[in-house]
């Protein structure tokens, strides 16, 4: 296969790995985007847990929610083992705590603040040997950046440094119903190495979760829309039967 | 009927005012850096230390520096020092030092997971803190605030003026006196005139460079209801403090 050359970071989510021809190309920074309730957090947590189980140290940076709450939510999943957290194979970080320590408790970041934040994240990834990183969400960080240039600088700089460290990164992007394209600010989607779009679809009265790989640098992939099922054994993907369905916006 | 007065600490200046400072009065002492306002403040404190409760609120000096300076001039340091500067260091500056270290070097990995701050640690309002301290003073008292600049730099002008108004009202009610120091010519007119309006007496200390050296002046800019008392006086510094000359 043409793209078999690049090392893959297996998501551990059966359907998704086959869509991606083996997984996310290692070192990529990808955007998982969608409106609320589409399963972004669950999907990315599963990505981390599978990584941790395979011996890749994984880290989840939470911007808006306390990490303890997240653990409570994850306990319902069969694949989750609290030992992963106790043994520090899966590390949860509350970004608000880091904001306080770095004097970033403010509404608007300067370029200097952005660089300090990036260096801090990179420092943690480097020193703890993190191989998989999720930032939930990039939108709430970008909210404090004052211009598209700053957002661009932030994601590019972060993506480059993490890629150099061989860390595969998922940035979660919150999508408002009103936003066009695949990201809130329009900049994120252009810079990311990949975009996975998660949405809602109505079919004969049911609201289905859908997942679609829009782009992924470094691999060929299907661009078809799949149905996503959140089950106790994890995320399941199934081909979408198109009859009688309509997009929910 | 004469006012009940207390001494400002310089006999000739007392005479030029109202044979001292009437009880209940608030004095504003402004000056450029180096003009001697801090020394004046200590001399003023010493003048009350025998018969009044003296509270010395400092924002820049260490307690021991105040006491040593007073002793060097032969003044009894029988005063209560409220050190806002030290408190500010512990509550604010120390944190900022850590933040700037973290910003320069990054947070060490072992400190990432330590809580950033104690739960519900209250942000201290230094204006409230000093008004509270002052409210506990028993008359007769004199209060020295050296200097108002700290508060004007950290809080909005109207808030500082409002706190000053409360302190003044307290002094009026109990017949205490208040001395407030402030830098000259650095604030906007609104703030400046707000503070000046509250003051019953305004003094200014000035240094003039002449070919023979510096000449120091104390200017009486305002004495409430006594515009005729405005005047300019030369002063010098002797081993026993400031003294009006010639």
Short mmCIF file of C-alpha atoms in Angstrom, two decimals:
data_model
loop_
_atom_site.label_atom_id
_atom_site.label_comp_id
_atom_site.label_asym_id
_atom_site.label_seq_id
_atom_site.Cartn_x
_atom_site.Cartn_y
_atom_site.Cartn_z
CA UNK A 1 0.00 0.00 0.00
CA UNK A 2 1.21 3.47 -0.85
CA UNK A 3 0.77 4.90 2.60
CA UNK A 4 1.96 1.95 4.62
CA UNK A 5 5.28 3.74 5.12
CA UNK A 6 4.19 6.01 7.92
CA UNK A 7 3.93 4.65 11.43
CA UNK A 8 0.34 4.57 12.65
CA UNK A 9 -1.19 5.46 15.94
CA UNK A 10 -4.00 2.93 16.26
CA UNK A 11 -7.08 4.51 17.74
CA UNK A 12 -8.20 1.11 19.00
CA UNK A 13 -11.66 1.90 17.69
CA UNK A 14 -12.19 -0.94 15.26
CA UNK A 15 -14.16 0.76 12.52
CA UNK A 16 -12.16 3.95 12.64
CA UNK A 17 -8.79 2.27 12.21
CA UNK A 18 -9.97 0.55 9.07
CA UNK A 19 -11.38 3.80 7.68
CA UNK A 20 -7.96 5.34 8.29
CA UNK A 21 -6.09 2.41 6.78
CA UNK A 22 -4.53 1.45 10.08
CA UNK A 23 -4.83 4.49 12.29
CA UNK A 24 -3.86 8.13 12.57
CA UNK A 25 -0.41 8.77 11.07
CA UNK A 26 1.82 9.18 14.10
CA UNK A 27 2.61 12.76 15.07
CA UNK A 28 -0.44 14.19 13.34
CA UNK A 29 -2.46 16.90 15.04
CA UNK A 30 -6.08 16.34 14.16
CA UNK A 31 -9.31 18.10 14.85
CA UNK A 32 -12.35 16.24 16.08
CA UNK A 33 -15.17 18.60 15.46
CA UNK A 34 -18.90 18.59 16.05
CA UNK A 35 -21.66 20.17 18.04
CA UNK A 36 -22.39 19.13 21.61
CA UNK A 37 -23.52 15.62 22.38
CA UNK A 38 -22.02 14.08 19.26
CA UNK A 39 -19.53 11.93 21.21
CA UNK A 40 -16.28 13.85 20.73
CA UNK A 41 -15.10 13.48 24.31
CA UNK A 42 -16.05 9.81 24.53
CA UNK A 43 -14.29 9.00 21.27
CA UNK A 44 -11.11 10.79 22.22
CA UNK A 45 -11.04 9.26 25.69
CA UNK A 46 -11.31 5.85 24.15
CA UNK A 47 -8.40 6.76 21.91
CA UNK A 48 -6.37 7.58 25.02
CA UNK A 49 -7.41 4.51 27.00
CA UNK A 50 -6.51 2.15 24.15
CA UNK A 51 -3.16 3.90 23.85
CA UNK A 52 -2.51 3.55 27.57
CA UNK A 53 -3.45 -0.13 27.42
CA UNK A 54 -0.96 -0.58 24.58
CA UNK A 55 1.74 1.04 26.70
CA UNK A 56 1.65 4.51 25.16
CA UNK A 57 1.45 7.10 27.87
CA UNK A 58 -1.61 9.26 27.23
CA UNK A 59 -2.72 12.62 28.51
CA UNK A 60 -6.03 14.40 28.56
CA UNK A 61 -6.01 18.17 29.06
CA UNK A 62 -9.36 19.40 30.21
CA UNK A 63 -10.12 23.08 29.76
CA UNK A 64 -13.65 23.42 30.99
CA UNK A 65 -14.46 20.35 33.05
CA UNK A 66 -12.80 19.05 36.21
CA UNK A 67 -10.96 15.80 35.35
CA UNK A 68 -12.49 13.99 38.35
CA UNK A 69 -15.91 14.26 36.77
CA UNK A 70 -14.53 12.67 33.66
CA UNK A 71 -13.25 9.64 35.55
CA UNK A 72 -16.73 9.14 36.96
CA UNK A 73 -18.13 9.14 33.45
CA UNK A 74 -15.53 6.70 32.18
CA UNK A 75 -16.08 4.12 34.90
CA UNK A 76 -19.20 2.97 33.05
CA UNK A 77 -17.06 1.69 30.16
CA UNK A 78 -15.86 -1.89 30.16
CA UNK A 79 -12.53 -1.05 28.58
CA UNK A 80 -11.68 1.52 31.23
CA UNK A 81 -9.48 0.49 34.12
CA UNK A 82 -8.86 2.91 36.97
CA UNK A 83 -5.42 1.39 37.36
CA UNK A 84 -4.40 3.27 34.23
CA UNK A 85 -4.82 6.52 36.14
CA UNK A 86 -3.25 5.30 39.37
CA UNK A 87 -0.25 3.99 37.44
CA UNK A 88 -0.05 7.28 35.53
CA UNK A 89 -0.42 5.61 32.15
CA UNK A 90 -3.39 7.86 31.59
CA UNK A 91 -2.83 11.35 32.92
CA UNK A 92 -5.57 13.91 33.39
CA UNK A 93 -4.66 17.55 33.59
CA UNK A 94 -6.89 20.44 34.54
CA UNK A 95 -5.81 23.39 32.42
CA UNK A 96 -7.42 25.87 34.81
CA UNK A 97 -4.83 24.92 37.42
CA UNK A 98 -2.09 25.61 34.92
CA UNK A 99 -3.68 28.93 34.03
CA UNK A 100 -3.50 29.96 37.69
CA UNK A 101 0.14 28.93 37.99
CA UNK A 102 1.12 30.77 34.85
CA UNK A 103 -0.89 33.88 35.64
CA UNK A 104 -3.23 33.25 32.71
CA UNK A 105 -6.50 33.81 34.51
CA UNK A 106 -7.60 36.49 32.12
CA UNK A 107 -9.99 36.86 29.27
CA UNK A 108 -7.51 37.73 26.57
CA UNK A 109 -4.10 36.19 25.95
CA UNK A 110 -1.20 38.10 24.49
CA UNK A 111 1.14 36.44 22.01
CA UNK A 112 3.59 36.00 24.89
CA UNK A 113 0.92 34.19 26.91
CA UNK A 114 0.20 31.92 23.94
CA UNK A 115 3.86 31.01 23.62
CA UNK A 116 4.18 30.34 27.34
CA UNK A 117 1.14 28.06 27.21
CA UNK A 118 2.47 26.14 24.22
CA UNK A 119 5.90 25.74 25.83
CA UNK A 120 4.26 24.48 29.00
CA UNK A 121 2.19 21.85 27.19
CA UNK A 122 5.21 20.78 25.16
CA UNK A 123 7.32 20.60 28.33
CA UNK A 124 4.84 18.27 30.00
CA UNK A 125 4.55 16.07 26.91
CA UNK A 126 8.32 15.88 26.60
CA UNK A 127 9.15 15.23 30.25
CA UNK A 128 6.40 12.69 30.81
CA UNK A 129 6.97 11.00 27.45
CA UNK A 130 3.37 11.46 26.32
CA UNK A 131 2.53 9.72 23.04
CA UNK A 132 -1.16 10.57 22.81
CA UNK A 133 -2.66 13.88 23.75
CA UNK A 134 -6.20 15.20 23.75
CA UNK A 135 -7.06 18.83 24.38
CA UNK A 136 -10.73 19.25 25.23
CA UNK A 137 -11.46 21.73 23.90
CA UNK A 138 -9.26 23.82 21.67
CA UNK A 139 -12.23 26.13 21.14
CA UNK A 140 -12.22 27.26 24.75
CA UNK A 141 -8.52 28.09 24.49
CA UNK A 142 -8.99 29.89 21.20
CA UNK A 143 -11.76 31.87 22.84
CA UNK A 144 -9.09 33.76 24.76
CA UNK A 145 -6.98 34.50 21.72
CA UNK A 146 -7.71 37.85 20.20
CA UNK A 147 -7.04 37.32 16.51
CA UNK A 148 -7.01 34.62 13.86
CA UNK A 149 -3.26 35.12 13.62
CA UNK A 150 -2.89 34.20 17.27
CA UNK A 151 -5.04 31.09 16.84
CA UNK A 152 -3.00 30.16 13.81
CA UNK A 153 0.27 30.71 15.64
CA UNK A 154 -0.99 28.70 18.61
CA UNK A 155 -2.11 25.61 16.69
CA UNK A 156 0.80 25.63 14.23
CA UNK A 157 3.40 26.06 16.95
CA UNK A 158 1.80 23.43 19.18
CA UNK A 159 1.30 20.97 16.32
CA UNK A 160 4.88 21.33 15.13
CA UNK A 161 6.45 20.83 18.56
CA UNK A 162 4.24 17.84 19.41
CA UNK A 163 4.86 16.26 16.04
CA UNK A 164 8.61 16.54 16.61
CA UNK A 165 8.12 14.64 19.86
CA UNK A 166 6.15 11.92 18.05
CA UNK A 167 3.00 12.75 19.97
CA UNK A 168 -0.31 12.20 18.19
CA UNK A 169 -2.73 14.90 19.19
CA UNK A 170 -6.49 15.30 19.07
CA UNK A 171 -7.86 18.80 19.41
CA UNK A 172 -11.54 18.83 20.20
CA UNK A 173 -13.40 21.60 18.49
CA UNK A 174 -16.83 22.68 19.59
CA UNK A 175 -19.05 23.56 16.71
CA UNK A 176 -21.93 25.94 17.06
CA UNK A 177 -24.94 25.42 14.83
CA UNK A 178 -24.25 28.77 13.27
CA UNK A 179 -20.61 28.13 12.40
CA UNK A 180 -19.69 27.43 8.82
CA UNK A 181 -17.09 24.84 7.90
CA UNK A 182 -15.60 22.54 10.49
CA UNK A 183 -14.38 24.88 13.20
CA UNK A 184 -15.48 27.82 15.26
CA UNK A 185 -12.87 30.24 14.04
CA UNK A 186 -12.24 28.79 10.59
CA UNK A 187 -8.49 28.76 11.17
CA UNK A 188 -8.22 25.50 13.09
CA UNK A 189 -9.46 23.32 10.23
CA UNK A 190 -6.99 24.76 7.75
CA UNK A 191 -3.97 24.03 9.91
CA UNK A 192 -4.88 20.64 11.36
CA UNK A 193 -3.40 17.53 9.73
CA UNK A 194 -6.76 15.86 9.86
CA UNK A 195 -10.42 16.52 10.48
CA UNK A 196 -12.93 14.06 11.85
CA UNK A 197 -16.42 15.43 11.76
CA UNK A 198 -19.07 14.19 14.15
CA UNK A 199 -22.68 15.07 13.62
CA UNK A 200 -26.30 14.21 14.17
CA UNK A 201 -28.58 12.65 11.64
CA UNK A 202 -32.28 12.09 11.89
CA UNK A 203 -33.71 8.92 10.44
CA UNK A 204 -37.34 8.02 10.83
CA UNK A 205 -37.58 9.74 14.20
CA UNK A 206 -34.23 8.50 15.56
CA UNK A 207 -31.33 10.82 16.16
CA UNK A 208 -28.16 9.07 15.04
CA UNK A 209 -24.61 10.05 15.75
CA UNK A 210 -22.44 10.10 12.67
CA UNK A 211 -18.71 10.23 12.04
CA UNK A 212 -16.87 11.17 8.89
CA UNK A 213 -13.20 11.58 8.15
CA UNK A 214 -12.96 14.77 6.12
CA UNK A 215 -9.21 14.88 5.72
CA UNK A 216 -6.18 13.06 7.02
CA UNK A 217 -2.69 13.92 5.87
CA UNK A 218 -0.37 10.99 5.43
CA UNK A 219 -2.91 8.30 4.64
CA UNK A 220 -5.67 7.42 2.25
CA UNK A 221 -9.03 7.11 3.91
CA UNK A 222 -12.70 6.65 3.29
CA UNK A 223 -14.76 9.82 3.29
CA UNK A 224 -18.02 8.02 3.83
CA UNK A 225 -20.33 8.81 6.69
CA UNK A 226 -20.65 6.16 9.38
CA UNK A 227 -23.07 5.73 12.22
CA UNK A 228 -21.54 5.90 15.66
CA UNK A 229 -22.88 3.90 18.54
CA UNK A 230 -21.78 4.63 22.09
CA UNK A 231 -21.92 1.32 23.93
CA UNK A 232 -20.54 0.05 27.25
CA UNK A 233 -17.85 -1.78 25.30
CA UNK A 234 -16.87 1.43 23.56
CA UNK A 235 -17.57 3.26 20.35
CA UNK A 236 -18.89 1.13 17.51
CA UNK A 237 -18.99 2.21 13.88
CA UNK A 238 -21.46 0.92 11.32
CA UNK A 239 -22.00 1.87 7.68
CA UNK A 240 -24.81 4.37 7.24
CA UNK A 241 -28.00 3.22 5.57
CA UNK A 242 -29.02 6.37 3.80
CA UNK A 243 -32.70 5.76 3.22
CA UNK A 244 -35.10 8.19 4.88
CA UNK A 245 -32.51 10.25 6.69
CA UNK A 246 -32.03 13.97 6.90
CA UNK A 247 -29.14 16.03 8.25
CA UNK A 248 -29.74 17.84 11.52
CA UNK A 249 -28.16 21.23 11.71
CA UNK B 1 -13.21 79.89 71.16
CA UNK B 2 -9.96 78.12 70.42
CA UNK B 3 -9.66 74.74 68.77
CA UNK B 4 -8.31 71.84 70.78
CA UNK B 5 -5.07 71.06 69.01
CA UNK B 6 -2.20 68.61 69.02
CA UNK B 7 1.39 69.22 67.88
CA UNK B 8 2.47 68.41 64.35
CA UNK B 9 6.00 67.80 65.59
CA UNK B 10 7.65 71.04 64.36
CA UNK B 11 7.01 73.91 66.83
CA UNK B 12 7.32 76.73 64.31
CA UNK B 13 5.01 74.96 61.92
CA UNK B 14 2.50 74.49 64.74
CA UNK B 15 2.60 78.24 65.23
CA UNK B 16 2.07 78.92 61.55
CA UNK B 17 -0.93 76.61 61.52
CA UNK B 18 -3.49 76.97 64.30
CA UNK B 19 -1.14 76.60 67.26
CA UNK B 20 -1.01 73.00 66.26
CA UNK B 21 -3.38 70.78 64.35
CA UNK B 22 -7.04 70.89 65.45
CA UNK B 23 -8.35 67.52 66.60
CA UNK B 24 -10.31 65.77 63.91
CA UNK B 25 -8.20 67.20 61.11
CA UNK B 26 -6.76 65.32 58.17
CA UNK B 27 -3.43 66.52 56.80
CA UNK B 28 -2.22 65.79 53.30
CA UNK B 29 1.54 65.91 52.92
CA UNK B 30 2.76 65.80 49.37
CA UNK B 31 6.24 65.97 48.01
CA UNK B 32 8.59 64.82 45.32
CA UNK B 33 10.80 61.80 46.00
CA UNK B 34 13.64 62.66 48.36
CA UNK B 35 11.97 65.74 49.78
CA UNK B 36 11.66 64.22 53.25
CA UNK B 37 7.97 63.32 53.54
CA UNK B 38 8.78 59.95 55.14
CA UNK B 39 10.92 61.59 57.80
CA UNK B 40 8.22 64.19 58.40
CA UNK B 41 5.74 61.35 58.86
CA UNK B 42 7.92 59.75 61.53
CA UNK B 43 8.44 63.06 63.33
CA UNK B 44 4.68 63.55 63.27
CA UNK B 45 4.23 60.04 64.70
CA UNK B 46 6.76 60.72 67.45
CA UNK B 47 4.96 63.94 68.44
CA UNK B 48 1.94 61.87 69.43
CA UNK B 49 3.64 58.85 70.90
CA UNK B 50 3.48 60.08 74.51
CA UNK B 51 -0.18 60.87 74.86
CA UNK B 52 -1.95 59.39 71.87
CA UNK B 53 -2.37 55.98 70.30
CA UNK B 54 -0.29 56.20 67.15
CA UNK B 55 -0.91 53.93 64.21
CA UNK B 56 1.73 54.04 61.50
CA UNK B 57 0.56 52.45 58.26
CA UNK B 58 3.51 51.86 55.97
CA UNK B 59 3.46 50.55 52.43
CA UNK B 60 7.16 50.61 51.63
CA UNK B 61 9.37 50.29 54.71
CA UNK B 62 10.17 47.41 57.00
CA UNK B 63 9.08 47.74 60.62
CA UNK B 64 12.68 47.67 61.84
CA UNK B 65 13.68 50.47 59.46
CA UNK B 66 10.96 52.71 60.85
CA UNK B 67 11.94 51.96 64.43
CA UNK B 68 15.67 52.39 63.80
CA UNK B 69 15.15 55.69 62.01
CA UNK B 70 13.01 56.99 64.83
CA UNK B 71 15.54 55.91 67.46
CA UNK B 72 18.37 57.53 65.49
CA UNK B 73 16.58 60.85 65.77
CA UNK B 74 15.92 60.28 69.45
CA UNK B 75 12.19 59.71 69.02
CA UNK B 76 10.27 57.23 71.11
CA UNK B 77 9.00 54.54 68.70
CA UNK B 78 5.98 53.94 70.89
CA UNK B 79 3.77 53.33 67.88
CA UNK B 80 1.74 50.56 66.33
CA UNK B 81 3.01 49.73 62.86
CA UNK B 82 0.64 48.26 60.29
CA UNK B 83 2.81 46.95 57.51
CA UNK B 84 0.75 46.86 54.33
CA UNK B 85 3.92 46.48 52.28
CA UNK B 86 4.91 43.23 54.00
CA UNK B 87 1.36 41.91 53.80
CA UNK B 88 1.24 42.81 50.13
CA UNK B 89 4.46 40.92 49.57
CA UNK B 90 3.11 37.77 51.21
CA UNK B 91 -0.29 37.88 49.63
CA UNK B 92 0.44 39.23 46.16
CA UNK B 93 4.06 39.77 45.20
CA UNK B 94 5.28 36.38 46.39
CA UNK B 95 2.68 34.76 44.14
CA UNK B 96 3.70 36.96 41.25
CA UNK B 97 7.31 35.96 41.77
CA UNK B 98 6.36 32.30 41.51
CA UNK B 99 4.23 33.01 38.44
CA UNK B 100 7.07 34.82 36.70
CA UNK B 101 9.41 31.96 37.54
CA UNK B 102 6.91 29.48 36.09
CA UNK B 103 6.44 31.63 33.01
CA UNK B 104 10.18 31.81 32.41
CA UNK B 105 11.13 28.22 33.22
CA UNK B 106 7.84 26.38 32.85
CA UNK B 107 6.09 24.57 35.69
CA UNK B 108 8.20 21.62 36.87
CA UNK B 109 6.38 18.39 36.14
CA UNK B 110 6.10 17.42 39.80
CA UNK B 111 4.30 20.69 40.52
CA UNK B 112 1.80 20.38 37.68
CA UNK B 113 -0.53 18.30 39.77
CA UNK B 114 -0.24 20.26 42.99
CA UNK B 115 -3.28 22.44 43.59
CA UNK B 116 -2.62 25.94 42.30
CA UNK B 117 -4.10 27.59 45.32
CA UNK B 118 -5.86 26.76 48.51
CA UNK B 119 -9.56 26.41 48.08
CA UNK B 120 -11.41 29.66 48.47
CA UNK B 121 -8.37 31.71 49.33
CA UNK B 122 -9.71 35.21 49.65
CA UNK B 123 -8.23 38.06 47.75
CA UNK B 124 -7.27 40.65 50.32
CA UNK B 125 -8.50 44.21 49.91
CA UNK B 126 -5.89 46.45 51.48
CA UNK B 127 -8.19 49.45 51.60
CA UNK B 128 -10.70 47.49 53.67
CA UNK B 129 -7.85 46.12 55.74
CA UNK B 130 -6.57 49.55 56.81
CA UNK B 131 -10.02 51.02 57.44
CA UNK B 132 -10.72 48.03 59.65
CA UNK B 133 -7.44 48.44 61.55
CA UNK B 134 -8.19 52.13 62.03
CA UNK B 135 -11.70 51.43 63.30
CA UNK B 136 -10.18 49.49 66.19
CA UNK B 137 -8.08 52.47 67.40
CA UNK B 138 -9.01 53.98 70.76
CA UNK B 139 -9.02 57.78 71.06
CA UNK B 140 -7.03 59.90 71.40
CA UNK B 141 -5.22 58.74 68.32
CA UNK B 142 -3.20 59.83 65.36
CA UNK B 143 -2.90 57.90 62.15
CA UNK B 144 -0.10 58.07 59.60
CA UNK B 145 -0.59 56.62 56.15
CA UNK B 146 2.73 56.51 54.31
CA UNK B 147 1.84 56.49 51.55
CA UNK B 148 -1.43 56.85 49.72
CA UNK B 149 0.45 56.13 46.48
CA UNK B 150 0.34 52.40 47.09
CA UNK B 151 -3.44 52.50 47.23
CA UNK B 152 -3.79 54.84 44.28
CA UNK B 153 -1.61 52.51 42.24
CA UNK B 154 -3.61 49.42 43.17
CA UNK B 155 -7.18 50.63 43.36
CA UNK B 156 -9.42 53.02 41.47
CA UNK B 157 -9.19 56.65 42.53
CA UNK B 158 -12.85 56.91 43.67
CA UNK B 159 -12.44 53.82 45.90
CA UNK B 160 -9.34 55.25 47.56
CA UNK B 161 -11.02 58.59 48.09
CA UNK B 162 -14.06 56.90 49.54
CA UNK B 163 -11.89 54.94 52.01
CA UNK B 164 -10.08 58.14 52.91
CA UNK B 165 -13.43 59.81 53.55
CA UNK B 166 -14.36 57.02 55.95
CA UNK B 167 -11.05 57.38 57.78
CA UNK B 168 -11.47 61.15 57.97
CA UNK B 169 -15.01 60.79 59.34
CA UNK B 170 -13.74 58.39 61.97
CA UNK B 171 -11.02 60.86 63.00
CA UNK B 172 -13.53 63.72 63.11
CA UNK B 173 -15.92 61.77 65.26
CA UNK B 174 -13.32 60.72 67.82
CA UNK B 175 -11.11 63.79 67.63
CA UNK B 176 -8.07 62.01 66.19
CA UNK B 177 -5.69 63.39 63.59
CA UNK B 178 -4.59 61.83 60.30
CA UNK B 179 -1.51 62.44 58.17
CA UNK B 180 -1.47 61.08 54.65
CA UNK B 181 1.57 61.27 52.38
CA UNK B 182 1.29 61.32 48.62
CA UNK B 183 3.58 61.95 45.67
CA UNK B 184 3.39 65.31 44.05
CA UNK B 185 2.17 65.92 40.48
CA UNK B 186 1.63 62.33 39.40
CA UNK B 187 -2.12 61.84 39.52
CA UNK B 188 -4.90 63.05 37.28
CA UNK B 189 -6.70 66.22 38.41
CA UNK B 190 -9.80 64.31 39.38
CA UNK B 191 -7.97 62.12 41.89
CA UNK B 192 -5.70 64.93 43.04
CA UNK B 193 -8.55 67.34 43.74
CA UNK B 194 -10.63 64.60 45.36
CA UNK B 195 -7.88 63.96 47.89
CA UNK B 196 -7.16 67.66 48.33
CA UNK B 197 -10.80 68.44 49.02
CA UNK B 198 -10.88 65.94 51.86
CA UNK B 199 -7.77 67.35 53.49
CA UNK B 200 -8.19 70.09 56.08
CA UNK B 201 -4.53 70.99 55.86
CA UNK B 202 -2.30 70.56 52.83
CA UNK B 203 1.45 70.71 53.17
CA UNK B 204 3.96 70.36 50.42
CA UNK B 205 7.66 69.61 50.73
CA UNK B 206 9.95 70.88 48.07
CA UNK B 207 13.63 70.85 47.21
CA UNK B 208 15.18 73.66 45.26
CA UNK B 209 18.61 73.34 43.70
CA UNK B 210 20.77 76.43 44.09
CA UNK B 211 24.46 77.02 43.38
CA UNK B 212 25.07 76.56 47.11
CA UNK B 213 23.23 73.28 47.35
CA UNK B 214 19.66 72.27 48.08
CA UNK B 215 17.19 74.53 49.80
CA UNK B 216 14.25 72.74 51.37
CA UNK B 217 10.83 74.25 51.72
CA UNK B 218 7.63 73.34 53.47
CA UNK B 219 4.68 75.06 51.89
CA UNK B 220 1.36 75.48 53.66
CA UNK B 221 -1.05 75.28 50.75
CA UNK B 222 -4.31 75.03 52.59
CA UNK B 223 -5.69 75.44 56.07
CA UNK B 224 -9.42 74.97 56.14
CA UNK B 225 -11.20 78.35 56.66
CA UNK B 226 -7.84 80.12 56.98
CA UNK B 227 -6.57 81.06 53.53
CA UNK B 228 -4.36 83.71 55.18
CA UNK B 229 -2.24 81.00 56.76
CA UNK B 230 -0.82 79.83 53.43
CA UNK B 231 2.91 80.35 53.40
CA UNK B 232 6.35 79.05 52.56
CA UNK B 233 8.97 78.03 55.12
CA UNK B 234 12.55 76.89 54.85
CA UNK B 235 13.52 73.82 56.78
CA UNK B 236 16.67 71.95 57.55
CA UNK B 237 17.42 68.55 58.95
CA UNK B 238 19.25 68.39 62.28
CA UNK B 239 20.19 65.44 64.42
CA UNK B 240 16.79 65.78 66.08
CA UNK B 241 14.79 65.91 62.90
CA UNK B 242 13.24 68.54 60.68
CA UNK B 243 13.30 72.13 61.85
CA UNK B 244 11.83 75.31 60.38
CA UNK B 245 14.54 77.95 60.00
CA UNK B 246 14.74 81.68 59.43
#
